[in-house]
Every structure is written in structure tokens, then in C-alpha cells.
PDB file of C-alpha atoms in Angstrom:
ATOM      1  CA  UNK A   1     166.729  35.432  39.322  1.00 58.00           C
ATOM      2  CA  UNK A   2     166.912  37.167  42.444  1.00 60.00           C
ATOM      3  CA  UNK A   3     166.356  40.453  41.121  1.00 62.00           C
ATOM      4  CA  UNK A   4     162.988  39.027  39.407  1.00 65.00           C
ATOM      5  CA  UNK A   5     161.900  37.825  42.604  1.00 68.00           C
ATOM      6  CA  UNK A   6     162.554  41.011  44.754  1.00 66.00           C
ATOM      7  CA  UNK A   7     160.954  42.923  41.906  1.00 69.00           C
ATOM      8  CA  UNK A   8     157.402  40.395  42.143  1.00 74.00           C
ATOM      9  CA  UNK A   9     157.654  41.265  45.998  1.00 72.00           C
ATOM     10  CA  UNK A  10     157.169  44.680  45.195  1.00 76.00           C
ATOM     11  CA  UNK A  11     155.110  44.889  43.211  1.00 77.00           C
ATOM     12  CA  UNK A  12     152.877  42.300  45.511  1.00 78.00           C
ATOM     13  CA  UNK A  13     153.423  44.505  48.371  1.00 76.00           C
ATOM     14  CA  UNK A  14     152.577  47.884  46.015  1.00 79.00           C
ATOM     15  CA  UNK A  15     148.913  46.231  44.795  1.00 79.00           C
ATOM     16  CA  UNK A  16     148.400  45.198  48.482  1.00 78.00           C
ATOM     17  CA  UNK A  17     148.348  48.885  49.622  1.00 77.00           C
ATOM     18  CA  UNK A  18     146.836  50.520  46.919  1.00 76.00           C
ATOM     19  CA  UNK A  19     143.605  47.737  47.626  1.00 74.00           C
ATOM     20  CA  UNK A  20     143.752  48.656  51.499  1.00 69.00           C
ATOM     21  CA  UNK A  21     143.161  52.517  50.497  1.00 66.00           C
ATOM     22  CA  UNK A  22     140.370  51.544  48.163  1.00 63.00           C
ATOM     23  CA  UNK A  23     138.376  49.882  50.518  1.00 63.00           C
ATOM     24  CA  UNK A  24     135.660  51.951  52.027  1.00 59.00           C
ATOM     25  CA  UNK A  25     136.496  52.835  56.326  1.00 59.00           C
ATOM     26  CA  UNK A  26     133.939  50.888  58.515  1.00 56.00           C
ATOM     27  CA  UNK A  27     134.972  53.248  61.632  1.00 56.00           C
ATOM     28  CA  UNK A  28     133.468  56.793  59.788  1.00 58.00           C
ATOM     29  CA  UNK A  29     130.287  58.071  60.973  1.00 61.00           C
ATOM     30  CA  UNK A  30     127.143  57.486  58.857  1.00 61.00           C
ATOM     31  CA  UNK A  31     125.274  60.298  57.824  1.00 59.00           C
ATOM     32  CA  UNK A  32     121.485  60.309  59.514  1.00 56.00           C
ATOM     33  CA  UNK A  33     118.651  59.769  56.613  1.00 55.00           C
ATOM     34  CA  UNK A  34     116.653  62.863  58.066  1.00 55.00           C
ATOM     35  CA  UNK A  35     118.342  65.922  58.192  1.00 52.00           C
ATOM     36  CA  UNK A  36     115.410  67.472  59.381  1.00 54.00           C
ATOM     37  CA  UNK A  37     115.358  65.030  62.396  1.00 51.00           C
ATOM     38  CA  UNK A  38     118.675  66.166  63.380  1.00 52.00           C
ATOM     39  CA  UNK A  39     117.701  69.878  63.480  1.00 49.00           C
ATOM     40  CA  UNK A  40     115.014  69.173  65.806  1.00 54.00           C
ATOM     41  CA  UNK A  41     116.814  67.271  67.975  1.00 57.00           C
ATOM     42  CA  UNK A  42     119.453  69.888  68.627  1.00 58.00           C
ATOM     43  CA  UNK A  43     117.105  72.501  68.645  1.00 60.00           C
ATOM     44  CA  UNK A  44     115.585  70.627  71.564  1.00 57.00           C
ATOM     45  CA  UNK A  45     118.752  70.041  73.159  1.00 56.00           C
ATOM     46  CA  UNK A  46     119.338  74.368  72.980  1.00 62.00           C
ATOM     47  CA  UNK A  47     116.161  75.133  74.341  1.00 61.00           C
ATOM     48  CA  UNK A  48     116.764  72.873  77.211  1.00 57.00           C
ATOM     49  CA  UNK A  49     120.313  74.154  77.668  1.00 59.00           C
ATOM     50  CA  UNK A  50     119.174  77.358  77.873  1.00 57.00           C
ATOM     51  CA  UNK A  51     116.283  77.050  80.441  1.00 54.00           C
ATOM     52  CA  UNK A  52     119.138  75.355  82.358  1.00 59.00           C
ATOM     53  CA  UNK A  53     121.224  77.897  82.362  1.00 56.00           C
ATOM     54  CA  UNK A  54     118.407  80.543  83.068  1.00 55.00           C
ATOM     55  CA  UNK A  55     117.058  78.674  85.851  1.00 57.00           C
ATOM     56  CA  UNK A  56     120.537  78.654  87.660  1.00 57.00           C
ATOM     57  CA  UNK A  57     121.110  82.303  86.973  1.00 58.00           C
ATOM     58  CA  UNK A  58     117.839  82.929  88.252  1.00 55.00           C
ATOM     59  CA  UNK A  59     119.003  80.619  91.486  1.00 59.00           C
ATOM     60  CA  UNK A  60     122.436  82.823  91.713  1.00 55.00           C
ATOM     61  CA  UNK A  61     120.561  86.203  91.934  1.00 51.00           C
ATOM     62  CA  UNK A  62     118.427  85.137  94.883  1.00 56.00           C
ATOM     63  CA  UNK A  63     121.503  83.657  96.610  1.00 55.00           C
ATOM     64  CA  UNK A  64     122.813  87.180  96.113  1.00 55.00           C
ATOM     65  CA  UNK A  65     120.153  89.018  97.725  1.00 64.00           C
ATOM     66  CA  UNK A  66     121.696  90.766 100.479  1.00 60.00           C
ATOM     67  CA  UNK A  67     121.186  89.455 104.078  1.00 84.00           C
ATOM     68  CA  UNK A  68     121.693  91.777 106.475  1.00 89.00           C
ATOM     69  CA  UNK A  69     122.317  90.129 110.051  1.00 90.00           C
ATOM     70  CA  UNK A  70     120.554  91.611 113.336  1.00 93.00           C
ATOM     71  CA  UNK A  71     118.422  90.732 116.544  1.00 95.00           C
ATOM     72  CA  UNK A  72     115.115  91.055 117.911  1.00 97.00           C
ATOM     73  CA  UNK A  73     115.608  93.071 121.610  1.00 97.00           C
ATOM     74  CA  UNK A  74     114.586  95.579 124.052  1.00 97.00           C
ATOM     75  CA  UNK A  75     116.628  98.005 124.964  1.00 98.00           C
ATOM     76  CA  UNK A  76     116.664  98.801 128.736  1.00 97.00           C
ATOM     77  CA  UNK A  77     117.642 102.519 129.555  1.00 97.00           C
ATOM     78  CA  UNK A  78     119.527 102.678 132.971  1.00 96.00           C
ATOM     79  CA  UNK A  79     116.998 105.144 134.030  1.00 96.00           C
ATOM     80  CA  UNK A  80     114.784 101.674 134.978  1.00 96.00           C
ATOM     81  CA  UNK A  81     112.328 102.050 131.573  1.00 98.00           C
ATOM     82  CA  UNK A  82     112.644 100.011 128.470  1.00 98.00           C
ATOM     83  CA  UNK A  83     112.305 101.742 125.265  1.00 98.00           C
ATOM     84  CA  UNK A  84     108.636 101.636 123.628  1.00 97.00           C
ATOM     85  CA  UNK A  85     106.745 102.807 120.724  1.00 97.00           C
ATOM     86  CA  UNK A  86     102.969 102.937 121.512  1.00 96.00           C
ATOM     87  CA  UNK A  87     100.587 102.362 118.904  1.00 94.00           C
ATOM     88  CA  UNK A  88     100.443 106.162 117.864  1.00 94.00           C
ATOM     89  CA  UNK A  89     104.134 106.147 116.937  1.00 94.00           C
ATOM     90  CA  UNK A  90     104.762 107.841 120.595  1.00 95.00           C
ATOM     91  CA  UNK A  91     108.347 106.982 121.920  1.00 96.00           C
ATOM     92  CA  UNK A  92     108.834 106.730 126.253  1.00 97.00           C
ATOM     93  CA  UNK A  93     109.716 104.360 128.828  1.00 97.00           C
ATOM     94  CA  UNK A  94     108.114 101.070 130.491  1.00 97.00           C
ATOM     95  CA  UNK A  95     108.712  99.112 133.277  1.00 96.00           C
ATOM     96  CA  UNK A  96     107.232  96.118 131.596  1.00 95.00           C
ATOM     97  CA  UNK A  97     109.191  93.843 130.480  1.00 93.00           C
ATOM     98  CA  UNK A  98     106.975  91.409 128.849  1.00 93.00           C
ATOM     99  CA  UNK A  99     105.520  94.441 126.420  1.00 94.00           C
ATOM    100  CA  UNK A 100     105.421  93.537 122.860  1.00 94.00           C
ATOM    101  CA  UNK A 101     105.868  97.868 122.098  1.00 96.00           C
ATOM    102  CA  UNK A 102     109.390  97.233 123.646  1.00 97.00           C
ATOM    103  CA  UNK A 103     110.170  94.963 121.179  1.00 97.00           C
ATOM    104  CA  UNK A 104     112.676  96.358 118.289  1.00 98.00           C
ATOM    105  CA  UNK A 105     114.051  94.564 115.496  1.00 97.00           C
ATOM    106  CA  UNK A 106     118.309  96.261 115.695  1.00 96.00           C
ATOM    107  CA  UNK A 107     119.523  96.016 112.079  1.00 96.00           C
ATOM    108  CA  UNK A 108     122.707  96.928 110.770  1.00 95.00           C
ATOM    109  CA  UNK A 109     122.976  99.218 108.096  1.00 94.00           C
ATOM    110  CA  UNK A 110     126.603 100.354 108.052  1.00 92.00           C
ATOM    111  CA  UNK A 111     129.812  99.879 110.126  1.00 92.00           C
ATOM    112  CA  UNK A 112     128.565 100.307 113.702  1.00 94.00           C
ATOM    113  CA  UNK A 113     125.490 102.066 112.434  1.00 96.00           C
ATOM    114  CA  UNK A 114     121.776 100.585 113.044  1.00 97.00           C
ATOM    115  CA  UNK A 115     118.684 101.195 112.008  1.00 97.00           C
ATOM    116  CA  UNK A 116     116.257 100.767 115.240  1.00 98.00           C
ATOM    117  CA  UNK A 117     112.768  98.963 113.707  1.00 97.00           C
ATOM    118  CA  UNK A 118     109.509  98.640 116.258  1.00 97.00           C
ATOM    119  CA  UNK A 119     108.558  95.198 115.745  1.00 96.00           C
ATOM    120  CA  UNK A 120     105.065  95.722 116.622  1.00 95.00           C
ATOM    121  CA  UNK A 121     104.463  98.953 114.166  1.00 95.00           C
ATOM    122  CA  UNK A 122     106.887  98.506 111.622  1.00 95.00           C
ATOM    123  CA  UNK A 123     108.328 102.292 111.670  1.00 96.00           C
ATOM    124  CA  UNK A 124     111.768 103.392 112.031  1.00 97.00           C
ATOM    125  CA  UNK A 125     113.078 105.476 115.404  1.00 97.00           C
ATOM    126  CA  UNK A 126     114.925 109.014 113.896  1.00 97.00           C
ATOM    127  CA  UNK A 127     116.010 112.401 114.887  1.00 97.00           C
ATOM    128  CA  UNK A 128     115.381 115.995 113.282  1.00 95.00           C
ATOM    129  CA  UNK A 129     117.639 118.312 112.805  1.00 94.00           C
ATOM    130  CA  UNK A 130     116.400 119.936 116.396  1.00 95.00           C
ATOM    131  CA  UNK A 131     116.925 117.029 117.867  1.00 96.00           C
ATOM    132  CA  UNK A 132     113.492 115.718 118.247  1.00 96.00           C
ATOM    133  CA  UNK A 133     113.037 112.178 118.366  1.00 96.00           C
ATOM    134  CA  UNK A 134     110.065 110.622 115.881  1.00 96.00           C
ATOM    135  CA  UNK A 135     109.381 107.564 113.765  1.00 95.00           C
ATOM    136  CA  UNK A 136     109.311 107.399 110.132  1.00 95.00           C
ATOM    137  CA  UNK A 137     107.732 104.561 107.835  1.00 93.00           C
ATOM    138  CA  UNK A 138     110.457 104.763 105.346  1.00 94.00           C
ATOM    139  CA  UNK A 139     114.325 104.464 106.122  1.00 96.00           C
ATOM    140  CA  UNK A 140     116.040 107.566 105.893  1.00 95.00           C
ATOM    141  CA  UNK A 141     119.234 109.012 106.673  1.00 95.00           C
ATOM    142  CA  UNK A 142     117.417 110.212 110.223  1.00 96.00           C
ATOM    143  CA  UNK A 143     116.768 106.512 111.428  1.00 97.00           C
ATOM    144  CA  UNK A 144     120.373 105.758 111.301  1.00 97.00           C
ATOM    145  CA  UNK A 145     121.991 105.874 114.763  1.00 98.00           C
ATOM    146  CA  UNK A 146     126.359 105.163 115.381  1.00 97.00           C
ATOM    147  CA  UNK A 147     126.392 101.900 118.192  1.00 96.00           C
ATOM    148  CA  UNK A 148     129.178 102.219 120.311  1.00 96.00           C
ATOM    149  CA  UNK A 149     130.088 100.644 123.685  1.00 93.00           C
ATOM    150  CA  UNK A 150     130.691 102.964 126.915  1.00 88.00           C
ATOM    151  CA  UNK A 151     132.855 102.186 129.326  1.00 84.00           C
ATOM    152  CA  UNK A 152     130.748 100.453 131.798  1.00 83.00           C
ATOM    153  CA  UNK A 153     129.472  97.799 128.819  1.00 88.00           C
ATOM    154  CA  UNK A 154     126.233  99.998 128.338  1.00 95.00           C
ATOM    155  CA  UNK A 155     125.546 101.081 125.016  1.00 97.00           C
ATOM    156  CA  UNK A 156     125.126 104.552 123.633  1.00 97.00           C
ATOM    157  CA  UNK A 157     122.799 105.338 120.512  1.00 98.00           C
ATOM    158  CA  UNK A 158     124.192 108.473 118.218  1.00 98.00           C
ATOM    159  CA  UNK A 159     122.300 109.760 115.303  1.00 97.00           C
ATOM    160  CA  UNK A 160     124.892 109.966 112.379  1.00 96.00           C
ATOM    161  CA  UNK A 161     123.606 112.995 110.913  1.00 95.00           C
ATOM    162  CA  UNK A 162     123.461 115.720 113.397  1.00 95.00           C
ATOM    163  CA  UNK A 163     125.602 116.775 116.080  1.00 94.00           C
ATOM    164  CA  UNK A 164     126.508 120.223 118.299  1.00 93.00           C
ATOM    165  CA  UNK A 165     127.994 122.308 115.161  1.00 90.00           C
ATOM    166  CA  UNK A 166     130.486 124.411 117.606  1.00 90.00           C
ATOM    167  CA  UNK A 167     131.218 121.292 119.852  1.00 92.00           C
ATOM    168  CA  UNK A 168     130.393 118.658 117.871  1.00 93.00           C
ATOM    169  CA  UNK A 169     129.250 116.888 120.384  1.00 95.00           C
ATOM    170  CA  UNK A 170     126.385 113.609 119.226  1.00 96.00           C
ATOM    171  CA  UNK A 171     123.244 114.072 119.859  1.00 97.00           C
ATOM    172  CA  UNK A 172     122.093 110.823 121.883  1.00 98.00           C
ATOM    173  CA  UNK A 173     119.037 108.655 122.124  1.00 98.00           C
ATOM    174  CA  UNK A 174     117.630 108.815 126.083  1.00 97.00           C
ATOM    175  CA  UNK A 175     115.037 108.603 128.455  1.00 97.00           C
ATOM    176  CA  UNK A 176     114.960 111.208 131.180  1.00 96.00           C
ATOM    177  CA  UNK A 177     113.837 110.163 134.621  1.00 96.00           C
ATOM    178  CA  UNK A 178     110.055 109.864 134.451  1.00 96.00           C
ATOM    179  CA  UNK A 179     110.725 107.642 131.198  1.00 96.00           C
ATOM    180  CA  UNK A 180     110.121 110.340 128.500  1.00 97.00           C
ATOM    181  CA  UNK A 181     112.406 110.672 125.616  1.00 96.00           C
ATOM    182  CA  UNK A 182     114.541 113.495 125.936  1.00 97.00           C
ATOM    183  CA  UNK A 183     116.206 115.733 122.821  1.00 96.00           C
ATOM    184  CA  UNK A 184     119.177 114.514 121.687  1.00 96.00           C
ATOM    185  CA  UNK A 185     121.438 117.770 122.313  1.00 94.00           C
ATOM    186  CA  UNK A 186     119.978 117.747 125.942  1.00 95.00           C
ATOM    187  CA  UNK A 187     121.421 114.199 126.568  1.00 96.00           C
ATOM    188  CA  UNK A 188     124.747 113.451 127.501  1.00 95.00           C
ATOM    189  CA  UNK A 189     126.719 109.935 126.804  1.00 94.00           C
ATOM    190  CA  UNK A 190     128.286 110.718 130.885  1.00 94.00           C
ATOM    191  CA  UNK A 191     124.724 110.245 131.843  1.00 95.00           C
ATOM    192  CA  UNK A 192     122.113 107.274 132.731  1.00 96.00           C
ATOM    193  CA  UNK A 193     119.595 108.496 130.289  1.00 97.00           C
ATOM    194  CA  UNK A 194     121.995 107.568 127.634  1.00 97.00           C
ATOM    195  CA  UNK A 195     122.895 104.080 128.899  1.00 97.00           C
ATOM    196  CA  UNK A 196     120.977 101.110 127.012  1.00 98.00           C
ATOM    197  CA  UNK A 197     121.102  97.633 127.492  1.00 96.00           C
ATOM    198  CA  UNK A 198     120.251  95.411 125.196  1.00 95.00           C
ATOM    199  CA  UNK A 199     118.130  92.478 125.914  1.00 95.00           C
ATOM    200  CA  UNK A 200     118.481  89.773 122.763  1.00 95.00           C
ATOM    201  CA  UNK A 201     115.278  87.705 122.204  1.00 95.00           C
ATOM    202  CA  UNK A 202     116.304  86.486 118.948  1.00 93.00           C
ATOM    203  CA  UNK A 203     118.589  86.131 115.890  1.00 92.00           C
ATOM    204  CA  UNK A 204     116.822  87.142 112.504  1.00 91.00           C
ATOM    205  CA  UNK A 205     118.226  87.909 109.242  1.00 92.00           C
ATOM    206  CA  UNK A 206     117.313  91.205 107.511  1.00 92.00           C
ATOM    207  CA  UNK A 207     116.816  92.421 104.162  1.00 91.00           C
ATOM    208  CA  UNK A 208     118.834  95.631 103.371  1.00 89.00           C
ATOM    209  CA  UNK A 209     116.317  98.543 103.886  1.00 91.00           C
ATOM    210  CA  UNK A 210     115.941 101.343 100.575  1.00 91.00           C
ATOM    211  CA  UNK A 211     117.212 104.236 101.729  1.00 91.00           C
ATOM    212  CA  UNK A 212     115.237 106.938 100.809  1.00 91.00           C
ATOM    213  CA  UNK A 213     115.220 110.926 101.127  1.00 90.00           C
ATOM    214  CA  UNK A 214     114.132 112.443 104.353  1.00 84.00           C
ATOM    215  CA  UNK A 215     111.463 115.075 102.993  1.00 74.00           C
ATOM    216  CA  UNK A 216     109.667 111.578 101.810  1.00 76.00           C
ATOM    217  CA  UNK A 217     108.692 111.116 105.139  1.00 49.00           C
ATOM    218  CA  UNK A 218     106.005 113.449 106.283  1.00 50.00           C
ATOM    219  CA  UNK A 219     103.927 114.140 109.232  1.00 48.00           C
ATOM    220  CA  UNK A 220     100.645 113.026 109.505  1.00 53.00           C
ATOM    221  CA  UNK A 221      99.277 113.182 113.045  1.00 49.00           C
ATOM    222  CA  UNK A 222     100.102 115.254 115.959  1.00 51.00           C
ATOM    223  CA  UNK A 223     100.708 113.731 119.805  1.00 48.00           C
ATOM    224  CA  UNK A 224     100.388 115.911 122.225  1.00 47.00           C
ATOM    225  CA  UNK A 225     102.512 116.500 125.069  1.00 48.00           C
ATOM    226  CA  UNK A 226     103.063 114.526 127.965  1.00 42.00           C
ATOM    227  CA  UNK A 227     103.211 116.693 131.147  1.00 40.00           C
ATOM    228  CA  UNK A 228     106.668 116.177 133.212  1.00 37.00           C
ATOM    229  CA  UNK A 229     106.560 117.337 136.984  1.00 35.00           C
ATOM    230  CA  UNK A 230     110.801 117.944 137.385  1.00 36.00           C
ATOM    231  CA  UNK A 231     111.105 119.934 134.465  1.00 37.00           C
ATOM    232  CA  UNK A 232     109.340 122.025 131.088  1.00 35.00           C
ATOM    233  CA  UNK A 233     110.661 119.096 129.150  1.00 32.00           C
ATOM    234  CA  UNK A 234     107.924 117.474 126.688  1.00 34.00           C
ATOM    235  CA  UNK A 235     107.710 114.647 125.037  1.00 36.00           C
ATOM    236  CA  UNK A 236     110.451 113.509 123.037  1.00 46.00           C
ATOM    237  CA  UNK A 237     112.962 116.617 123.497  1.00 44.00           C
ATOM    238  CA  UNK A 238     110.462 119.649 124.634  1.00 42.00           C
ATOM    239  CA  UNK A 239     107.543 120.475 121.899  1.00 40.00           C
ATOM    240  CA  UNK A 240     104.748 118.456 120.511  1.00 38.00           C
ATOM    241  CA  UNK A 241     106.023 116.052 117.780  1.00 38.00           C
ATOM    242  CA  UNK A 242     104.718 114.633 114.676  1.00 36.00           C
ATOM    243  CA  UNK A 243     104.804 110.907 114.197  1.00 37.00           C
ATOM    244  CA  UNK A 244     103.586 109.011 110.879  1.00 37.00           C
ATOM    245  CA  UNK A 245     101.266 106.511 110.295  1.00 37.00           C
ATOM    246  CA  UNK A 246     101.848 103.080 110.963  1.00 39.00           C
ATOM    247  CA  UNK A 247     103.044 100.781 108.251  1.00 41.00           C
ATOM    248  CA  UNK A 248     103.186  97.393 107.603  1.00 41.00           C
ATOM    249  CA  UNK A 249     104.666  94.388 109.463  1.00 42.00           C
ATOM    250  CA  UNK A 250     108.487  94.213 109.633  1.00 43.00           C
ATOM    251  CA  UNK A 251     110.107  92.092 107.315  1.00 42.00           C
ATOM    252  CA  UNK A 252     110.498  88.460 108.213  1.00 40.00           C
ATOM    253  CA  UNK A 253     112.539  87.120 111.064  1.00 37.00           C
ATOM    254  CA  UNK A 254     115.005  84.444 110.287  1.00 38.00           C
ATOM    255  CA  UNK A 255     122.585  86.040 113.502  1.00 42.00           C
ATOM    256  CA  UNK A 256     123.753  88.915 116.404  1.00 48.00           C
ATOM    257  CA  UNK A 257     124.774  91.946 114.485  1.00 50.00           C
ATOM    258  CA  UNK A 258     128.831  93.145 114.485  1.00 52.00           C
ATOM    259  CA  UNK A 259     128.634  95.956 117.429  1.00 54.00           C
ATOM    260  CA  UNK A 260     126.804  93.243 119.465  1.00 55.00           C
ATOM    261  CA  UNK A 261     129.001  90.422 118.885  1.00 53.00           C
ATOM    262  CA  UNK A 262     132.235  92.275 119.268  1.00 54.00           C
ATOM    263  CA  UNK A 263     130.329  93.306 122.691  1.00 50.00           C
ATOM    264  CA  UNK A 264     129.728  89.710 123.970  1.00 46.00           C
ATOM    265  CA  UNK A 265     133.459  88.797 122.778  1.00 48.00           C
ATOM    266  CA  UNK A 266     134.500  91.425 125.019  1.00 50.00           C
ATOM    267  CA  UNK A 267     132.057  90.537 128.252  1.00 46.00           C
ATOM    268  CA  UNK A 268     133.081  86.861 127.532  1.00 46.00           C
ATOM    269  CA  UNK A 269     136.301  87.518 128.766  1.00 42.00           C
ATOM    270  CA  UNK A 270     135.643  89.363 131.952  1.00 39.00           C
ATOM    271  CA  UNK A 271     134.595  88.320 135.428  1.00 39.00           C
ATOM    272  CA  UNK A 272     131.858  85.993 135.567  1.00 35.00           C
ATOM    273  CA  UNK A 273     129.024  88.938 136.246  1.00 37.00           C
ATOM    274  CA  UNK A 274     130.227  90.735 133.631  1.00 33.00           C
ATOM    275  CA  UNK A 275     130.085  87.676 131.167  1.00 33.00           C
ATOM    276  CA  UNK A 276     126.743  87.880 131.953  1.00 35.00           C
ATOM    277  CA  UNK A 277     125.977  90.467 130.066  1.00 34.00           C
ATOM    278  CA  UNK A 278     123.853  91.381 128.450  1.00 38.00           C
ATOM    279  CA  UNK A 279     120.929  88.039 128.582  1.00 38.00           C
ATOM    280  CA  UNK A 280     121.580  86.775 132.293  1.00 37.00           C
ATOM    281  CA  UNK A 281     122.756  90.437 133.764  1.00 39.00           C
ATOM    282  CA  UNK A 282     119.843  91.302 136.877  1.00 39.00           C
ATOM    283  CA  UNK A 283     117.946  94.706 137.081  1.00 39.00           C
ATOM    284  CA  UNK A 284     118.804  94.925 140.261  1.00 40.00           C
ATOM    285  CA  UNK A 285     122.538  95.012 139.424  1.00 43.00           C
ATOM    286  CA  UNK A 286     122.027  98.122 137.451  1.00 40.00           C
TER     287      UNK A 286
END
């Protein structure tokens, strides 16, 4: 009797599960009536996708461009001249202060290396291999010039490519007494007509400028020589140079650049005239 009844249990039990795996599952996913439908939708869905994704790649590159950090300043020459480039490309001294040819965009285009930009013309400041200063519209290997910091907080312009070949002594940037710019071999970094100071105006952000080869740049129009009553010296380092055209504005203005910064770092931590230096410092201090 018991065995019948544990038998009809199982077999209860048995027909139970096999009627639970024949009924159809509520919880699977019904198919969509239109295939086609489907397709278009996740075509859609793609194409949107990938505009997304092209639109934030696009985004990334321009974050990318590279941002080159610099100032906007005139460079004061301890001779008692600022720096200018006239209109005809000309480099020598002022006395004005409030000119807009002093005005040079200082961008950094290496470790302690600028590139010296007139803000007014647009064209670089470079050297020869004779030592003859001249401006270039296009960057070459000419407009850069080494930064460094003398010992009496002035600042000393270099070009990186030439130097004395027995010495090797740098040929410098200067201004010779009357305010004329001098050849670099003639100019030593012991002397005031190597001595700049740096007046920042303002902070701007750079683009990186193309480098390009230094037969691109060639003379177009002669200057001649200013006359000097000390010495035979002419304009810019003794013969008549050859300056380019002018070019186009510089590019747009928009933090200081390393060699600077270090440079108020340092004066920061001196006596209060030296901390000064280089925005508050007088003229008649120099």
C-alpha cells in the first residue's frame, strides 16, 4: 500500500515537471516584426556613434596643438636705448619708451633659446655667419638666440649657431654707444652693449614657429648705412645690410617664458631693489 502510494507521488511529481518544460518562457525576448526596421535603427545608431567619436578626436587634436608660452617686452640695452625695428626692417636704439617698434613678442623655442619677433612688423631678429645682425620673415636657425642671465641680473642674447671658431667665444646681440647695433663678434658679454633688460608688457601664448632653411630667406632691399662719429662701425656690425620685406601680423596674443621666470624666482628672493626687477626697476638705477 505504501509502495503504491510513493510510486503515484512520483509519478505526480514526474508529469508536473515535464508540463513546466513544455510551457512556452514569458521572460524571452520577442523577435521585432520588421527586420528591416531594426537595420535602420542600428545603422542610425553607427552613424551617430561615429560622428561622436570623430568630433571628439577632432576636439583632442586641437587641444594638442602646441602652445608655446612667452611675453610681449622691450628690451632695454644698458647703453640707455631700447631695442627697435623701424619700418624698413632696420635694427638700433631709442630712448622712447612708449614706441610701438620697441615692442617684441620673446618666444621660446628651445631650452633657454628664443626666437625675438617685432610685434609691429612681424619679422624675426637673426645673425649671419659674419655676424651681421638682420631680420628674416621666416624662422630659421639664424633667429634663434641662447637667453642666459649675467651676473648683475641683466640678460645676454647669444645666437646658437655661430661663435669665434678658435675661441669659441658667442657672438652677442648689442647696441654700441650711439644706439646702433653692433656685430656680434665685436660685442662682448663683460660689456654694457650686451646687457638687456627686459621690460614685460604682457603674457601671450605662442604657436610653435616652422622652422625653415636659412637660404629661404633672401634679401630684398638694401639700408644704407648709418654714419657713427666714435668709430668706422656701420649699421648693424660695419657694412650695409640687407633686410626683407615685411610680413604679416604676429600671431595672436593670448604665460612668462622659462629663462624669465627662473629670473624673477631668483630676483624674488633678493633685496627689495633687486626684487624689483625687472617691471618696477628705475632707469636711473642703471
Amino acid at each position: 500500500m505504501a509502495a503504491a502510494i510513493a510510486s503515484g507521488l512520483i509519478r505526480q511529481k514526474r508529469q508536473a515537471r515535464e508540463q513546466h518544460l513544455d510551457r512556452p518562457s514569458t521572460n524571452r525576448r520577442r523577435k521585432s516584426p520588421n527586420k528591416n526596421k531594426g537595420l535602420c535603427n542600428g545603422n542610425l545608431v553607427d552613424i551617430f556613434s561615429k560622428v561622436r567619436i570623430f568630433g571628439l578626436r577632432k576636439r583632442r587634436l586641437r587641444r594638442q596643438d602646441p602652445q608655446l608660452k612667452g611675453i610681449v617686452t622691450r628690451l632695454y640695452c644698458r647703453q640707455g636705448y631700447y631695442l627697435q625695428m623701424n619700418p624698413d626692417g632696420s635694427l638700433d636704439g631709442t630712448k622712447d619708451d612708449s614706441s610701438n617698434s620697441s615692442l617684441f613678442n620673446l618666444i621660446p623655442v628651445g631650452l633657454r633659446v628664443v626666437a625675438i619677433q617685432s610685434v609691429k612688423t612681424g619679422l624675426y631678429i637673426a645673425m649671419n655667419g659674419e655676424g651681421h645682425l638682420y631680420t628674416s620673415e621666416l624662422f630659421t636657425a639664424e633667429c634663434k638666440f641662447k637667453e642666459s642671465v649675467f651676473e648683475n641680473y641683466y640678460v645676454i642674447y647669444s645666437s646658437m649657431l655661430y661663435r669665434q671658431q678658435e675661441s669659441g667665444r658667442a657672438w652677442f646681440l648689442g647696441l654700441n654707444k650711439e644706439g646702433q647695433a653692433m656685430k656680434g663678434n665685436r660685442v662682448k658679454k663683460t660689456k654694457p652693449a650686451a646687457h638687456f633688460l627686459p621690460k614685460p608688457l604682457e603674457v601671450a601664448m605662442y604657436r610653435e614657429p616652422s622652422l625653415h632653411d636659412v637660404g629661404e630667406t633672401a634679401p630684398k632691399a638694401e639700408v644704407p648705412p648709418s654714419k657713427s662719429t666714435s668709430e668706422p662701425a656701420m649699421m648693424n656690425g660695419g657694412e650695409s645690410p640687407f633686410f626683407s620685406v615685411l610680413a604679416p601680423p604676429p600671431p595672436p596674443l593670448s604665460l612668462l617664458h622659462p629663462p624669465l621666470l627662473q629670473l624673477f624666482q631668483h630676483a624674488g628672493g633678493a633685496d627689495s631693489e633687486v626684487a624689483e626687477f625687472p617691471q618696477h626697476r628705475r632707469e636711473e638705477d642703471l
